[in-house]
Short mmCIF file of C-alpha atoms in Angstrom, two decimals:
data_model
loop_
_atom_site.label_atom_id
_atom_site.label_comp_id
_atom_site.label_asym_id
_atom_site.label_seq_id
_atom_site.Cartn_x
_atom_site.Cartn_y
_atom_site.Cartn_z
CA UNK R 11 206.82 45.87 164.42
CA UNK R 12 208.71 46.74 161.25
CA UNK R 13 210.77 43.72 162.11
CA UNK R 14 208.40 41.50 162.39
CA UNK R 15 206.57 42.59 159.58
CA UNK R 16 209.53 42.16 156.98
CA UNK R 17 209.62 38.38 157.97
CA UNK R 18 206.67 38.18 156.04
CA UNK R 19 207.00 37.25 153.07
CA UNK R 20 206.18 39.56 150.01
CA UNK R 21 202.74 38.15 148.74
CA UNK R 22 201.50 38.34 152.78
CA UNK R 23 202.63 41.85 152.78
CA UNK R 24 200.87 42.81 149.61
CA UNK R 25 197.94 41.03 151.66
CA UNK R 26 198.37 43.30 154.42
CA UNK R 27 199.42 46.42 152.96
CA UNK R 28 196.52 46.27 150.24
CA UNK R 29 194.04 44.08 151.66
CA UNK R 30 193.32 45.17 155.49
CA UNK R 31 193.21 49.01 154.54
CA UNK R 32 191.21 47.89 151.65
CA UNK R 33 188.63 46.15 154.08
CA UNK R 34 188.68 49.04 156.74
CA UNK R 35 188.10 51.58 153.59
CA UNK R 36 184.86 49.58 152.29
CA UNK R 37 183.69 48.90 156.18
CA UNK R 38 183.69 53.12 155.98
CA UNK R 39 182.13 53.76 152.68
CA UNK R 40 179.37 51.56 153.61
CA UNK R 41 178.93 53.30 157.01
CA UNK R 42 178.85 56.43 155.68
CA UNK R 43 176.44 55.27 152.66
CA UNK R 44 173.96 53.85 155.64
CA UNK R 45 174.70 57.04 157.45
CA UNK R 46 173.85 59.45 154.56
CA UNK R 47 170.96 57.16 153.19
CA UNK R 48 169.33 56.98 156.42
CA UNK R 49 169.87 61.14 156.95
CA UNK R 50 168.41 61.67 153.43
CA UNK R 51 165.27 59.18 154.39
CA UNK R 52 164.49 61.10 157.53
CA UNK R 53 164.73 64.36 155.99
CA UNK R 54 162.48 63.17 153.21
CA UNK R 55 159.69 62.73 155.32
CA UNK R 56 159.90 65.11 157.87
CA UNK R 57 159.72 67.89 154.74
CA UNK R 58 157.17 65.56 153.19
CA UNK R 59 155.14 66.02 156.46
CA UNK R 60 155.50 69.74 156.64
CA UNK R 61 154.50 70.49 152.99
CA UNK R 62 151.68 68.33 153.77
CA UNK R 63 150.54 70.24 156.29
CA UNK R 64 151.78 73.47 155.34
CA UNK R 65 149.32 73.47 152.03
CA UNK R 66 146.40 71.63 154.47
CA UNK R 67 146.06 74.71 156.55
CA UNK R 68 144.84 77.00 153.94
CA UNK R 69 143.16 74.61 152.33
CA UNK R 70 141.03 73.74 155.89
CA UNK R 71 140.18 77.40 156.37
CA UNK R 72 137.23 77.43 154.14
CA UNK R 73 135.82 74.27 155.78
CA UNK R 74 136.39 75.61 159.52
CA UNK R 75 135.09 78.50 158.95
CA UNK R 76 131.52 77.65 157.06
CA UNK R 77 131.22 74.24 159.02
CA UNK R 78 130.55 72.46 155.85
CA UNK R 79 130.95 68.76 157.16
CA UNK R 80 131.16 66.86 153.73
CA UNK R 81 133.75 69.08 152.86
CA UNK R 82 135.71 68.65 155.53
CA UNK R 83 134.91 64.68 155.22
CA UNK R 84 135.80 64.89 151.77
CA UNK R 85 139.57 67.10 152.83
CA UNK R 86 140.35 64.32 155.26
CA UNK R 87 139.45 61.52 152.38
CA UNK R 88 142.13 63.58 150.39
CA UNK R 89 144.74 63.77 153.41
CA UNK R 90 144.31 59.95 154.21
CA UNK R 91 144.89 58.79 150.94
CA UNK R 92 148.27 59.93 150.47
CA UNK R 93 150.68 57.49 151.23
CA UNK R 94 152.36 57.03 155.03
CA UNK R 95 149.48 59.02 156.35
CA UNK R 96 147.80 57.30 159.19
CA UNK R 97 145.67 60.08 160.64
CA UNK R 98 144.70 63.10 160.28
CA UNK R 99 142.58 65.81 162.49
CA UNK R 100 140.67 69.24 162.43
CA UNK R 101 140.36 71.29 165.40
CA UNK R 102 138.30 74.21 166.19
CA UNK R 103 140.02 77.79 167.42
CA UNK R 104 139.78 76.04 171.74
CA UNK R 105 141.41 73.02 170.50
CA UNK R 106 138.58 71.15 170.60
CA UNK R 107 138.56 68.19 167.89
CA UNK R 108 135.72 68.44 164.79
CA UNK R 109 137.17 65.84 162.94
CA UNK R 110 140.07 63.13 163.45
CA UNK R 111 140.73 59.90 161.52
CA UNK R 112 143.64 57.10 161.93
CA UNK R 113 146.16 56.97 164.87
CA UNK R 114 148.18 59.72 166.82
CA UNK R 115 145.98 62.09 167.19
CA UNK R 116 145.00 63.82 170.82
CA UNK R 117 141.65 64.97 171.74
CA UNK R 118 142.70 67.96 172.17
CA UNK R 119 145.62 70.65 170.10
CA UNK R 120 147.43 73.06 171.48
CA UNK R 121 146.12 76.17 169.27
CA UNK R 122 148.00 79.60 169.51
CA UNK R 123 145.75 82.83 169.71
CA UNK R 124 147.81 84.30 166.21
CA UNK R 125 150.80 83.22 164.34
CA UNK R 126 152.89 85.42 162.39
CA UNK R 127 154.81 83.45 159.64
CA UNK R 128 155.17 79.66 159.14
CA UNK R 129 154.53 78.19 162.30
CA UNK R 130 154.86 73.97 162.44
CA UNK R 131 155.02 71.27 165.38
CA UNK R 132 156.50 68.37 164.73
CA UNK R 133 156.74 65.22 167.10
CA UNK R 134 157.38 62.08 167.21
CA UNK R 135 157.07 58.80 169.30
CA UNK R 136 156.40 54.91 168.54
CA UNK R 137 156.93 55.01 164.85
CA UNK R 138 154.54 58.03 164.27
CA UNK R 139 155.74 61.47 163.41
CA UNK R 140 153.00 64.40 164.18
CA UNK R 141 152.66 67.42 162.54
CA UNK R 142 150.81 70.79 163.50
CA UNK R 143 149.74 74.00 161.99
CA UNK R 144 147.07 76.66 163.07
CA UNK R 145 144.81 77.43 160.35
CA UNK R 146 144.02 81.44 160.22
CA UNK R 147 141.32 83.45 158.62
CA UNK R 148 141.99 85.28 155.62
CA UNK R 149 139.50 88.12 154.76
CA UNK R 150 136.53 87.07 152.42
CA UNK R 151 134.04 90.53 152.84
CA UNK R 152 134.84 92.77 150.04
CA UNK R 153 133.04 95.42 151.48
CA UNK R 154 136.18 94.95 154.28
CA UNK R 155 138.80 94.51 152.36
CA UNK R 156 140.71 97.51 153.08
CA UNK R 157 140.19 96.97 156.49
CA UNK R 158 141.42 93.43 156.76
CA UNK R 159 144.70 94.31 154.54
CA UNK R 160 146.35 96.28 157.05
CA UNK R 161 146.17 93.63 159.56
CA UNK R 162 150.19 91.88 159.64
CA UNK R 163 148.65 88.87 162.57
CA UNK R 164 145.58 86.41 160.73
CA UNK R 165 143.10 85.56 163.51
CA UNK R 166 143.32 81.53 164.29
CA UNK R 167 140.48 79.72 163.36
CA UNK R 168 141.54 76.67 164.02
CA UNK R 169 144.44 73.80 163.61
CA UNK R 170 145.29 70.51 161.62
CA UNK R 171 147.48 68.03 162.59
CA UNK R 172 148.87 65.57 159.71
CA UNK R 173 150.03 62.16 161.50
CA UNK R 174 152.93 60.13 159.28
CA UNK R 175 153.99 56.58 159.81
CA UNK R 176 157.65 55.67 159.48
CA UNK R 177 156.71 51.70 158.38
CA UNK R 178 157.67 52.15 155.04
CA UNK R 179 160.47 54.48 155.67
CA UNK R 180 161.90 51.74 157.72
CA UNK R 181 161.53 49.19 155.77
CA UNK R 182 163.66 51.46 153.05
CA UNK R 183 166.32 51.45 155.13
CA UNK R 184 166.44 47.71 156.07
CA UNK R 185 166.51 47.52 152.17
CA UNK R 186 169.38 49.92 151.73
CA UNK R 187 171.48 48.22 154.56
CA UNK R 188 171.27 45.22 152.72
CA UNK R 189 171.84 46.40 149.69
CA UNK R 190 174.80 48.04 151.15
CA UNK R 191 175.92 44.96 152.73
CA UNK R 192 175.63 42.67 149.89
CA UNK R 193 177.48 45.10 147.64
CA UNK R 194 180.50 45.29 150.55
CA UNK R 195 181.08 41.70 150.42
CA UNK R 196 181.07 41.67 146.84
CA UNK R 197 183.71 44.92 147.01
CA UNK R 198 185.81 43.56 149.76
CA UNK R 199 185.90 40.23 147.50
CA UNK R 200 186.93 42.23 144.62
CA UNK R 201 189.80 44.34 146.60
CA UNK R 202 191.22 41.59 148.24
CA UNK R 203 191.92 39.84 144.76
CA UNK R 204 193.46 43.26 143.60
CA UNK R 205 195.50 42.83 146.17
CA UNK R 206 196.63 39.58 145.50
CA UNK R 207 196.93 40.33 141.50
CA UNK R 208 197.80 43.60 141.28
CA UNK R 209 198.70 45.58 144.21
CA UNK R 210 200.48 48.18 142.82
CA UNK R 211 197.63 49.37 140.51
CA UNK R 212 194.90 50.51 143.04
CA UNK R 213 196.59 53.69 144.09
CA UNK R 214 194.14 56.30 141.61
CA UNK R 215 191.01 54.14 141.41
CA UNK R 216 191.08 54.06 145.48
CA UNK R 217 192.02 58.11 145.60
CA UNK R 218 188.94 58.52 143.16
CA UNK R 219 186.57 56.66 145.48
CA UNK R 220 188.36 58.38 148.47
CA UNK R 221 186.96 61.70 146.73
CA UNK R 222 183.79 60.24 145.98
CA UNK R 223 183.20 58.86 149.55
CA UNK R 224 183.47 62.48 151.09
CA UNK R 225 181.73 64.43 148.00
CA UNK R 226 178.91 61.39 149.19
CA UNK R 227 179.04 61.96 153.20
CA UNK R 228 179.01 66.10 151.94
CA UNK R 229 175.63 65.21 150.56
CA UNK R 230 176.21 65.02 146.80
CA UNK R 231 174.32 62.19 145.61
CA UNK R 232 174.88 62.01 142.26
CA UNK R 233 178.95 61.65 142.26
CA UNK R 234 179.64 58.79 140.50
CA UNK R 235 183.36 56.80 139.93
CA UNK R 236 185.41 57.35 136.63
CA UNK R 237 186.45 54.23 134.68
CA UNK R 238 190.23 54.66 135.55
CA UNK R 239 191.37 51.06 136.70
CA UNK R 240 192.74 48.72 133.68
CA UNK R 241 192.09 45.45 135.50
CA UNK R 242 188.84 43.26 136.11
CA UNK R 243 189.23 43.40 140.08
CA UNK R 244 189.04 47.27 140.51
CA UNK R 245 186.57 47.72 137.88
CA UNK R 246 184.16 45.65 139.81
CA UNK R 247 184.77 48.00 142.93
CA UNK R 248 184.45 51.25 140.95
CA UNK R 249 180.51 49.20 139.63
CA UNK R 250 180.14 48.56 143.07
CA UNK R 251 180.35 52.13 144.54
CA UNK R 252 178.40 53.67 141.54
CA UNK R 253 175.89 50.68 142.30
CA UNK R 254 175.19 51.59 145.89
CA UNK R 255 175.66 55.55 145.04
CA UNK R 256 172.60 54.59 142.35
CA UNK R 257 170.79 53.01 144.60
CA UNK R 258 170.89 55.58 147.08
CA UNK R 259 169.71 58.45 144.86
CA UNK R 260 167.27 56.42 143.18
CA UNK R 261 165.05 56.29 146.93
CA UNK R 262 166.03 59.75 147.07
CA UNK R 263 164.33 60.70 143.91
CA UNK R 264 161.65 58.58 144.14
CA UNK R 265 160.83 60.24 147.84
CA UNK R 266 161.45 63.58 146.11
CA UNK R 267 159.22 63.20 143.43
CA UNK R 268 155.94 61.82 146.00
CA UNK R 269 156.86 64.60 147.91
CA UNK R 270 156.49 67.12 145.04
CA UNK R 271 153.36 65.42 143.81
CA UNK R 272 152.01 65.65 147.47
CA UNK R 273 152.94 69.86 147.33
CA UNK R 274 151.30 70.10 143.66
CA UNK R 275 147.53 68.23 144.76
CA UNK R 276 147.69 70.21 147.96
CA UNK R 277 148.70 73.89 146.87
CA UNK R 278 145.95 73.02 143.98
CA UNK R 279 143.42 71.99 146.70
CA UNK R 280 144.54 75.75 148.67
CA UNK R 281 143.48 77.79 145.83
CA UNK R 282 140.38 75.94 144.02
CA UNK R 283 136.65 75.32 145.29
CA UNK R 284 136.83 71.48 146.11
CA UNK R 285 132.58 71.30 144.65
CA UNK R 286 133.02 73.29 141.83
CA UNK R 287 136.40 72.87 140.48
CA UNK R 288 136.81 76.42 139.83
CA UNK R 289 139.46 78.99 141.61
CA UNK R 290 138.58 80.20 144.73
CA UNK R 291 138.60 83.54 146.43
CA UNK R 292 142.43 83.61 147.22
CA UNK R 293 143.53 82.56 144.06
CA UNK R 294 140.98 85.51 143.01
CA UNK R 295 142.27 88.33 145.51
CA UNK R 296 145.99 87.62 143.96
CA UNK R 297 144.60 87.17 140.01
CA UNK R 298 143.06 90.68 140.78
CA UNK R 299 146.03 91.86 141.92
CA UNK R 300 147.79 90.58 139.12
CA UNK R 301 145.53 91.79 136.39
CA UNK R 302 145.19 95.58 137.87
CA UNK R 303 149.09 95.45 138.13
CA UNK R 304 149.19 94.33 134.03
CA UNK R 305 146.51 97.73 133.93
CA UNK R 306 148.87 100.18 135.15
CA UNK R 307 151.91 98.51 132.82
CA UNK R 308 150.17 98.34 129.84
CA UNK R 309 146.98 99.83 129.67
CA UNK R 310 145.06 96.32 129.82
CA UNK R 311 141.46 96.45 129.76
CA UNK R 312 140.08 94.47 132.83
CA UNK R 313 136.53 93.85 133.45
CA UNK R 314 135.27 92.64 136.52
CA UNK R 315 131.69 90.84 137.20
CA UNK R 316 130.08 89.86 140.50
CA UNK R 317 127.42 86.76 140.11
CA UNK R 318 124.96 86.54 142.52
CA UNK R 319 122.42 83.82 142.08
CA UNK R 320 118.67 84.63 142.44
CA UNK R 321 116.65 82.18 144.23
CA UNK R 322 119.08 79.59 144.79
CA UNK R 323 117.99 79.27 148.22
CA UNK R 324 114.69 77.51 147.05
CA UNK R 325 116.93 74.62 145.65
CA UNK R 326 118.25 74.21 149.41
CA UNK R 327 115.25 74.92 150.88
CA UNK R 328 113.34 72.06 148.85
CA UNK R 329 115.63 69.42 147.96
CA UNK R 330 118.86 69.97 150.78
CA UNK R 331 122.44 71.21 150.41
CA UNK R 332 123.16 68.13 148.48
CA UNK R 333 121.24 69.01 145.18
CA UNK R 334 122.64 72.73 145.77
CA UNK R 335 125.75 71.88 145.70
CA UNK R 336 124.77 69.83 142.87
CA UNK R 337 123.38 72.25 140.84
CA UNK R 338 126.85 74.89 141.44
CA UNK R 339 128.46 72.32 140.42
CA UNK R 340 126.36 72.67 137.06
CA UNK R 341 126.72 76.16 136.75
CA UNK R 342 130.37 76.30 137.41
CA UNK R 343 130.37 74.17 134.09
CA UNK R 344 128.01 76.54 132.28
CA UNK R 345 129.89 79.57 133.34
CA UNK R 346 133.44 78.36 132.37
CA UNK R 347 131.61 77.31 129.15
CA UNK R 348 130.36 80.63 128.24
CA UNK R 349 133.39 83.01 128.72
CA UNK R 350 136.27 83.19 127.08
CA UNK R 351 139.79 80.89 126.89
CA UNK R 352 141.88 83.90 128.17
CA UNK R 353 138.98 85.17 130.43
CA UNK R 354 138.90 83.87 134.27
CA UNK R 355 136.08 82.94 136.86
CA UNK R 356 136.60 82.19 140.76
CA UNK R 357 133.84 80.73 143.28
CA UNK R 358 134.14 83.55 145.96
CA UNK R 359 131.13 82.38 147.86
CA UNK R 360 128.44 80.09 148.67
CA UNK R 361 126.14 81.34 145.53
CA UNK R 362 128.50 83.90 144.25
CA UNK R 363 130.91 83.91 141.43
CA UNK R 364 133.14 86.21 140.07
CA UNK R 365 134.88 86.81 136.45
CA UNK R 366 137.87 88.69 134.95
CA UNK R 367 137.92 89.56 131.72
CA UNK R 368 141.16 90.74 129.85
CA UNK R 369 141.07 92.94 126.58
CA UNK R 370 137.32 93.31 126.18
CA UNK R 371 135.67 96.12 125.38
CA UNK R 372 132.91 97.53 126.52
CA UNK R 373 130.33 96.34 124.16
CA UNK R 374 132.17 92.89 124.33
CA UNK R 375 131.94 92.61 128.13
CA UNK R 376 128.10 93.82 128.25
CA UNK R 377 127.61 91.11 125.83
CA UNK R 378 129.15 88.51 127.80
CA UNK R 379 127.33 89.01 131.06
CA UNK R 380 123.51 89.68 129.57
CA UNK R 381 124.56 86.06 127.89
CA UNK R 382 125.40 85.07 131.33
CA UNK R 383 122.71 86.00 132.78
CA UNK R 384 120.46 84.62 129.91
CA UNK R 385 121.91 81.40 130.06
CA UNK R 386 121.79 81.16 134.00
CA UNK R 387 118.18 81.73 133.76
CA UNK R 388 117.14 79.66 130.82
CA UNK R 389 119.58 76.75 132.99
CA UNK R 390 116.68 73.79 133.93
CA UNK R 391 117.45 72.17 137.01
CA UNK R 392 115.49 68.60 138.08
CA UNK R 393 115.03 67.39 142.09
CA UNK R 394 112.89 65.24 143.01
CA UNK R 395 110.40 65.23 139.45
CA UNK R 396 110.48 69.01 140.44
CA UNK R 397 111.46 72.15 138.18
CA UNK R 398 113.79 74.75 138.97
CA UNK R 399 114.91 77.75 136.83
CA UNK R 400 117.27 80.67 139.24
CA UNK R 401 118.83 83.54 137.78
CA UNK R 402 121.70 85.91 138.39
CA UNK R 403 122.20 89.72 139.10
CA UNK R 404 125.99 90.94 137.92
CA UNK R 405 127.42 93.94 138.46
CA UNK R 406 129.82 94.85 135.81
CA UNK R 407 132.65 97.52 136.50
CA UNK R 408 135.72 98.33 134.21
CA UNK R 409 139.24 99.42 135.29
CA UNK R 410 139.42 103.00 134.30
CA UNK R 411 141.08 106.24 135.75
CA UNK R 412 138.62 106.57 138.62
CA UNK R 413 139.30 102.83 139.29
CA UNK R 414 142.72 102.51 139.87
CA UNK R 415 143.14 100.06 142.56
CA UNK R 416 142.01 96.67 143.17
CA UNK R 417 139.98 97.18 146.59
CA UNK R 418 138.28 100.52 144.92
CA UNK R 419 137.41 97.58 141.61
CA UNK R 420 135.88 94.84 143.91
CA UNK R 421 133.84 97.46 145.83
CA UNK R 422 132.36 98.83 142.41
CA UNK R 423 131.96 95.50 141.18
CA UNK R 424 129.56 94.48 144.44
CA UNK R 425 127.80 97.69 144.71
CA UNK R 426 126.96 96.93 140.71
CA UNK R 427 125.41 93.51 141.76
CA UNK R 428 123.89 95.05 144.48
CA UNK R 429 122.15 97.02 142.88
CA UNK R 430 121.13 94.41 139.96
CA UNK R 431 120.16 92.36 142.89
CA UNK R 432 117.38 94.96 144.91
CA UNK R 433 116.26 96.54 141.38
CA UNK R 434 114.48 93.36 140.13
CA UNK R 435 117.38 90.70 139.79
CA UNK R 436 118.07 88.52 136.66
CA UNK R 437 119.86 91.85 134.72
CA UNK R 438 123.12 93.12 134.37
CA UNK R 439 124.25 96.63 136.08
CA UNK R 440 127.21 98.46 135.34
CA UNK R 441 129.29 100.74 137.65
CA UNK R 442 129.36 103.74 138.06
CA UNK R 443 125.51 103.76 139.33
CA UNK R 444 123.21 105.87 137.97
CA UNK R 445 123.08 109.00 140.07
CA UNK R 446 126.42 108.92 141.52
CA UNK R 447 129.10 111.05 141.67
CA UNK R 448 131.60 110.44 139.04
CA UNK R 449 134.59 108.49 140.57
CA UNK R 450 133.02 107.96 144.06
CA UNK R 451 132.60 104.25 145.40
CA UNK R 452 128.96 104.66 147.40
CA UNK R 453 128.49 102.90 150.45
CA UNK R 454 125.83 99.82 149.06
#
């Protein structure tokens, strides 16, 4: 073979020495382009999926658990509208289907009793990928609290399942092969004319893109070529690669950043009342936590109120859900309207609210909620050519040493409103109660 191959002559064994390794080299950078492209893809959307319906199952639990019907319409909306979803489906604690929308989706889901941690199904068949999650209970009683907290296994209430379509994903990756397999041609085009020109100058450019082609198949996507060769030929390989390498981590981040836009709407959606815009009761349990861990670091003064609204029922009674939802939705506007920038408020409930108040005194904070409750009742609300006024009991209680915890807070807070609430309504009480022993939390 050596023989043979030295009665070449020397410009045909330039050709073969340069220019057939050169070809099998570019053959196995775009291989392992398509290969890494097509790895990142898939991974893109299968965590795409699972954030999806990672942040869905909290965000379902209120909506499972009350049965409110437009709200769960109005989740699914939500889910739908995100891109390369084509169906999406609710599912009571037997599996049974309450809502479902698009393709891919059974009649029935396969719902586990409890989960403990981060539980997801994924499957896939005939261009659909499937995603499942159980959706569990998290404690809403206050009165409960302490009971619920010790419990390590959330009841099921139910599951979602979050259906993606790989169409567009697929037609990314016809995109990058071509790209890829345009660039080749204009690579292997370049190399072979190195070869021809200036064979004996391509041994560091092609080492560099040796080390780029494995730092690329090791999954770094943003390794680019040096400027190292000093004629026109080489140069256009070394724009090539970076080219392709560009092209590559451009889908990447574009995929990336629908992804993270995807977690941010959802993990909103998990903590915040969908009617009333404001933060709902998780995102209140773990602000309470927060603010009564800022008490014991720094002596913060936290105030707590409980809302409850006084005849609100007459509004649903007389005019449906739709104008009471309506009319939270007004007061969740007056209420963030009357407190302070630094203060907080949280929809816990279907007519209560709650609010946490940093670094107000005493006077301060029994200011705030008689205005509250002032401007809840002077608050006119039209239906119909009808007239309604409500108002709002609030129990008041302060962080102080007999209130040292956040459970023993939230109880004082409620038994406050509770008794607002059965001593005439539409008036602020504050904790502790008159009558009761000093530091005890009464049973209300």
């Amino acid at each position: 073979m050596i023989a043979a191959f030295a009665r070449y002559s020397l410009r045909r064994q330039m050709l073969l020495v340069l220019g057939l390794p050169s070809v099998i080299f570019v053959l196995c950078i775009a291989a392992l382009f398509a290969h890494q492209s097509s790895r990142a893809l898939d991974q893109a959307l299968l965590e795409r999926g699972r954030t999806m319906v990672r942040f869905l199952a909290p965000a379902a639990e209120y909506v499972l658990v009350s049965g409110n019907r437009e709200a769960l319409e109005g989740l699914m909306a939500r889910v739908l509208a995100q891109s390369d979803v084509v169906g999406v489906g609710f599912y009571d604690a037997a599996g049974e289907g309450l809502a479902t929308a698009g393709e891919g989706l059974p009649s029935r889901l396969a719902v586990p009793g409890h989960v403990e941690g981060d539980e997801i199904r994924v499957d896939s068949s005939d261009g659909k990928i499937g995603f499942d999650a159980a959706v569990v209970a998290v404690p809403a009683a206050v009165d409960d609290y302490l009971e619920h907290a010790v419990s390590k296994t959330a009841p099921v209430v139910g599951g979602v399942r979050v259906v993606l379509g790989t169409a567009r994903l697929d037609a990314e990756k016809r995109g990058v092969f071509l790209t890829v397999s345009l660039l080749v041609f204009g690579v292997l085009a370049a190399a072979m004319a190195t070869a021809i020109r200036l064979a004996g100058s391509v041994g560091e450019p092609v080492a560099a893109l040796v080390c780029a082609v494995g730092r690329m198949a090791d999954g770094d996507l943003a390794v680019r070529v040096p400027a190292r060769a000093r004629n026109g030929e080489l140069q256009a390989l070394e724009a090539g690669f970076n080219a392709m390498a560009e092209a590559i981590a451009e889908s990447q981040r574009t995929l990336q950043a629908r992804v993270d836009e995807a977690t941010v709407q959802l993990a909103w959606q998990a903590r915040h009342d969908p009617l009333t815009g404001l933060a709902n009761r998780r995102a209140f349990e773990e602000r309470i936590e927060q603010a009564v861990r800022a008490h014991r670091r720094s002596g913060d003064q936290i105030t707590l109120f409980y809302i409850d609204l006084d005849h609100f029922k007459a509004v649903n009674d007389n005019c449906g859900h739709a104008a009471g939802d309506r009319l939270l939705a007004e007061l969740g506007v007056l209420l963030r309207g009357r407190l302070r920038s630094e203060d907080e408020v949280f929809r816990i409930g279907g007519d209560e609210f709650a609010a946490i108040l940093r670094g107000c005194g005493n006077e301060d904070a029994r200011r705030i909620a008689e205005g509250l409750c002032a401007a809840i009742a002077g608050h006119v609300f039209e239906c119909d050519g009808r007239i309604f006024r409500i108002g709002a009991s609030i129990g008041l209680a302060r962080m102080d040493p007999d209130l040292q915890e956040s459970d023993a807070l939230m109880i004082a807070a409620d038994q406050a409103c509770y008794a607002a609430k059965h001593g005439g309504r539409g008036h602020v009480v504050e904790y502790p109660l008159p009558g009761a022993a000093p530091g005890g939390v009464a049973s209300a």
